Amino acid sequence: MRGQTPGPGTLLSNIVLSQVEEHAAFGGVVPEIAARAHVEALDTIVEHAIAEAKVNPEELDAVAATAGPGLIGGVMVGLTTAKALALAWNKPFVAVNHLEAHALTARLTHGAAFPYLLLLISGGHCQLLAVQGAGRFELYGTTIDDAVGEAFDKVAKLLGLPYPGGPNLERLAREGDPKRFALPRPMVGRGDADFSFSGLKTAIRQVVRSPGFIPEQRADLAAAFQAAVIASLTDRAAVAMRRFREATPGSTTRRLIIAGGVAANASIRAALDALAAREGFETVFPPPALCTDNAAMVAWAGLERAASGVFDPLSFSPKPRWPLAARTAQVLESSP
Ligand code: KG4
Ligand code: ZN
C-alpha cells in the first residue's frame, strides 16, 4: 500500500487466500483449520506480495497487521509473522483493529473525508458508527444477537444452500416472491439504531420445519428473508442518519459508507441507495473485493495510524474481542 491521508491509496499488492474450500465440507469456518491454513500459507504470501509490489523491504515505512478482533488462532499467526518482519526489517509496527480497517476502507478507495456515517455489515459484525477520525468512532447501534452476514449464512444452511451462504441465498432470492411468506421485521420503529436477527432466523426455521413446506418454496422464503433484512437495515440506517445529521449541522455533503461482506448484496445496495437519496446522503460502496476481508484495508489502516505517529510495541497482544467504540449514552426518542 502506498498513499497519504485522506486517500485514495495505491494498491501495490493485495493477495487474498480464500479458505472457502477447506471450510465448505464443514458448513462454516472451523477455527483449527483456519489457524493451520494461516501457518502453512503466510510465508509464501508475504514473499509473493513483496515481489508483486516490486518494493524492497528497506523502502517500507512500517509493517501493519490485524491484532483482533477475531478467531484467535489466525490472528496470532498473522500478528506474530508481522512482528517478526518488523523486527527483521527494523521497521515500526502498527497493530490494526480489523473493524477499523473496514471502517477506513472508504478512504483507501474514495479518499472519503471525515466525518462519515458507517454501516458495517459482515459475517461477524453489524454496526452503525459515526467515524470522526482514525481511532475516533461513535457507536450508534450494534446487533444484540447475530450479525447480518451470520443470519444470511445460518438461513442459507436452513435452506440447504452450500457455504458461503450469503451469495448463494442472494442468488436463490432472485427467483422468489418476497410476499409469499410474512416474516417479522426486526427492530423496525425503534428509536435506537440497534439490530437483531436471531428472531428472523427462528421464524425461518419454523417455516422450513412446518408440515406444508415444500422445497419448491425455498426461493420464496429466501426472498422474504432478504426483504425482511432490508426493511430492518434501512429502518436502522434511517435512525442513524437522523442522528448523524443532528451531530453535523453545518455539513453540506453527508456520506453513508457501506462496508463488510454483506455490502456485496445487490438488493441491499439498491435499498440503501434509495434511502440515502431520500435522506440527503451520498452512499459510498467500496468495491466488493475491498469490502470482504483483505490485506489492503489493513495496510491502509496501518498507514492512517502511522501518518498520525501512532505505532505499537512488539509486545502488543492479540485481542479476540476489541470493540471500536463504547456505546454512548444518547438514544433518540422514537419518532412519532
Ligand atoms: O466482511 P466479510 O468478508 O467477513 C467478515 O465477516 O468479517 O463478510 C462475510 C459475510 C458472510 O457472512 C457472507 O455470507 C456475507 O458476508 N455475504 C453476503 C453476500 N456476500 C457475502 N451476504 C448477503 N449477500 C451477499 N451477496
Ligand atoms: Zn471483516
XYZ file of C-alpha atoms and ligand atoms in Angstrom, residues 69 98-99 101-102 120-125 260-261 291-294 297, ligand 2:
19
model
C -10.960 -8.935 16.950
C -9.845 -5.341 11.950
C -13.049 -3.293 12.294
C -9.715 -1.416 8.725
C -13.259 -1.956 7.392
C -20.589 -2.171 8.760
C -22.379 -5.349 7.711
C -20.311 -8.525 7.719
C -20.347 -12.079 8.994
C -19.093 -11.097 12.424
C -20.326 -7.538 12.800
C -18.353 -5.505 5.088
C -19.111 -8.644 3.086
C -15.230 -4.877 1.370
C -14.656 -8.529 2.140
C -11.670 -9.298 4.346
C -8.434 -8.341 2.629
C -7.590 -2.437 4.063
Zn -14.164 -8.465 8.116
